[in-house]
Amino acid sequence: VIPGGAAARDGRLEVQDKIIAVGQGEKGQLESVIDESLRDVVRKIRGKKDSIVRLQILRKGDQNKTFFVILKRDKISLEDEAAQISYVDKIIDGKKRTLAILDLPSFYSANKKGGRSAAGDMKKLLKEARQKNASGLILDLSSNGGGSLEDAVKVAGLFFKTGYVVET
């Protein structure tokens, strides 16, 4: 579920729900996507703004029950899925410490030269945390649904200078 997207705003989908079929429009035939790659399923779900897509969902733990979610496609604002920083004060070893919490809901990349990317935004936020003398940093990827592998590697490179980022 992409932050700021139609499914996130709808609120019915949960972690580990499985999309088993996709239908175009309010009455289009449902097409099974059980053995398809994620990339192919995403292509079927994406579409023109304000058009309708129907998803047949299988909820984990409820193996025989499915339900339908009907979504009106919309543009996703980059602001809704962009990296953000917040600060929290904690008492650690009897001293007040400021921790920076970096939330990165997706690994987005610049579509055009000079556009926003996850790595670029994270670099700016890390600089801000240093300027505010944060004692520690928490990188929150708990809602991160993935995205650009190139930007994921660049973000990892902001935290370590040697070694490899491995894709399996």
Coordinates of C-alpha atoms in Angstrom, one line a residue:
V1 CA 0.0 0.0 0.0
I2 CA 1.6 3.2 -1.1
P3 CA 1.3 6.1 1.3
G4 CA -1.1 8.7 -0.1
G5 CA -2.5 6.3 -2.7
A6 CA -6.1 5.3 -3.1
A7 CA -5.7 2.1 -1.2
A8 CA -4.1 3.9 1.7
R9 CA -6.9 6.4 1.8
D10 CA -9.5 3.7 1.6
G11 CA -8.0 2.0 4.7
R12 CA -9.4 -1.6 4.2
L13 CA -6.2 -3.3 3.0
E14 CA -3.9 -4.7 5.7
V15 CA -0.4 -6.0 5.8
Q16 CA -0.2 -9.5 4.3
D17 CA -3.4 -9.2 2.3
K18 CA -3.1 -10.8 -1.1
I19 CA -4.5 -9.5 -4.3
I20 CA -5.7 -12.5 -6.2
A21 CA -7.6 -10.9 -9.0
V22 CA -7.9 -7.4 -10.7
G23 CA -10.8 -6.0 -12.7
Q24 CA -10.9 -2.9 -14.8
G25 CA -13.9 -0.6 -14.3
E26 CA -17.0 -1.3 -12.3
K27 CA -18.0 -4.4 -14.4
G28 CA -14.8 -5.5 -16.1
Q29 CA -14.0 -9.2 -15.9
L30 CA -11.8 -10.2 -13.0
E31 CA -8.4 -11.5 -14.1
S32 CA -6.5 -13.8 -11.8
V33 CA -3.1 -12.5 -10.8
I34 CA -2.1 -15.4 -8.5
D35 CA 1.0 -16.6 -10.4
E36 CA 2.0 -13.2 -11.9
S37 CA 5.0 -11.1 -11.0
L38 CA 4.5 -8.1 -8.7
R39 CA 5.5 -5.8 -11.6
D40 CA 2.7 -7.2 -13.9
V41 CA 0.1 -7.0 -11.1
V42 CA 1.1 -3.3 -10.5
R43 CA 0.7 -2.6 -14.2
K44 CA -2.9 -3.9 -14.1
I45 CA -3.7 -1.9 -10.9
R46 CA -2.3 1.4 -12.2
G47 CA -4.4 3.4 -14.6
K48 CA -5.8 6.7 -15.6
K49 CA -6.8 9.2 -12.9
D50 CA -10.4 8.8 -11.8
S51 CA -10.9 5.4 -13.4
I52 CA -12.1 2.4 -11.3
V53 CA -10.1 -0.7 -10.4
R54 CA -11.5 -3.7 -8.5
L55 CA -9.3 -5.9 -6.4
Q56 CA -10.2 -9.3 -5.1
I57 CA -8.4 -9.7 -1.8
L58 CA -7.5 -12.8 0.3
R59 CA -6.9 -12.0 3.9
K60 CA -4.2 -14.0 5.8
G61 CA -5.7 -16.4 8.3
D62 CA -9.0 -16.4 6.4
Q63 CA -8.0 -18.8 3.6
N64 CA -11.5 -19.4 2.2
K65 CA -12.9 -15.9 2.4
T66 CA -12.2 -13.2 -0.1
F67 CA -13.6 -9.7 -0.4
F68 CA -13.6 -6.9 -2.9
V69 CA -12.1 -3.4 -2.8
I70 CA -13.2 -0.9 -5.4
L71 CA -10.8 2.0 -5.8
K72 CA -11.0 5.2 -7.8
R73 CA -7.5 5.8 -9.1
D74 CA -5.9 9.1 -8.3
K75 CA -2.5 10.7 -8.5
I76 CA -0.2 10.2 -5.6
S77 CA 1.3 13.3 -4.2
L78 CA 5.1 12.9 -3.7
E79 CA 4.7 14.8 -0.4
D80 CA 2.7 11.9 1.0
E81 CA 5.4 9.4 0.3
A82 CA 8.5 11.6 0.7
A83 CA 11.1 11.2 3.5
Q84 CA 10.3 13.2 6.6
I85 CA 12.1 13.9 9.8
S86 CA 10.8 14.4 13.4
Y87 CA 12.6 14.8 16.7
V88 CA 11.9 13.3 20.1
D89 CA 13.6 14.0 23.4
K90 CA 14.5 11.0 25.6
I91 CA 16.3 10.6 28.9
I92 CA 19.2 8.3 28.3
D93 CA 21.7 7.5 31.1
G94 CA 20.2 10.4 33.0
K95 CA 20.7 12.9 30.3
K96 CA 18.2 14.5 27.9
R97 CA 19.0 13.4 24.4
T98 CA 17.4 14.4 21.1
L99 CA 16.7 11.6 18.6
A100 CA 16.0 12.2 15.0
I101 CA 13.4 9.9 13.5
L102 CA 13.6 9.6 9.7
D103 CA 10.5 8.1 8.1
L104 CA 11.0 6.8 4.5
P105 CA 7.8 5.3 3.2
S106 CA 9.2 4.4 -0.2
F107 CA 12.3 4.5 -2.3
Y108 CA 11.2 7.1 -5.0
S109 CA 13.5 8.3 -7.7
A110 CA 13.7 11.5 -9.8
N111 CA 11.8 11.1 -13.1
K112 CA 13.7 14.0 -14.6
K113 CA 17.0 15.7 -14.0
G114 CA 16.8 17.8 -10.9
G115 CA 13.7 16.0 -9.6
R116 CA 13.2 14.7 -6.1
S117 CA 14.6 11.3 -5.0
A118 CA 14.6 9.4 -1.8
A119 CA 18.4 9.5 -1.6
G120 CA 18.5 13.2 -2.2
D121 CA 15.8 14.0 0.4
M122 CA 17.5 11.6 2.9
K123 CA 20.8 13.3 2.4
K124 CA 19.2 16.7 3.2
L125 CA 17.4 15.4 6.3
L126 CA 20.6 13.8 7.6
K127 CA 22.4 17.1 7.3
E128 CA 19.5 18.8 9.2
A129 CA 19.8 16.2 12.0
R130 CA 23.6 16.9 12.3
Q131 CA 22.9 20.7 12.4
K132 CA 20.4 20.2 15.2
N133 CA 23.0 18.0 17.1
A134 CA 20.7 15.0 17.3
S135 CA 22.3 12.4 19.6
G136 CA 21.0 9.5 17.6
L137 CA 19.0 8.5 14.6
I138 CA 16.2 6.1 13.9
L139 CA 15.5 5.1 10.3
D140 CA 11.9 4.0 10.1
L141 CA 11.2 1.7 7.1
S142 CA 8.2 0.0 8.7
S143 CA 5.8 1.4 6.1
N144 CA 8.2 1.3 3.2
G145 CA 6.7 -0.6 0.3
G146 CA 9.9 -0.6 -1.8
G147 CA 10.4 1.3 -5.1
S148 CA 13.5 2.2 -6.9
L149 CA 16.4 -0.2 -6.3
E150 CA 18.9 2.4 -7.4
D151 CA 17.6 4.8 -4.7
A152 CA 17.5 2.1 -2.1
V153 CA 21.2 1.4 -2.8
K154 CA 22.0 5.2 -2.6
V155 CA 20.1 5.5 0.7
A156 CA 22.1 2.6 2.1
G157 CA 25.3 4.3 1.0
L158 CA 24.5 7.3 3.2
F159 CA 24.9 5.0 6.2
F160 CA 28.0 3.0 5.3
K161 CA 30.9 3.8 3.0
T162 CA 32.3 0.3 2.3
G163 CA 30.7 -3.0 1.6
Y164 CA 27.9 -4.2 -0.6
V165 CA 24.1 -3.8 -0.8
V166 CA 22.8 -7.2 -1.8
E167 CA 19.6 -8.0 -3.7
T168 CA 18.3 -11.5 -3.4

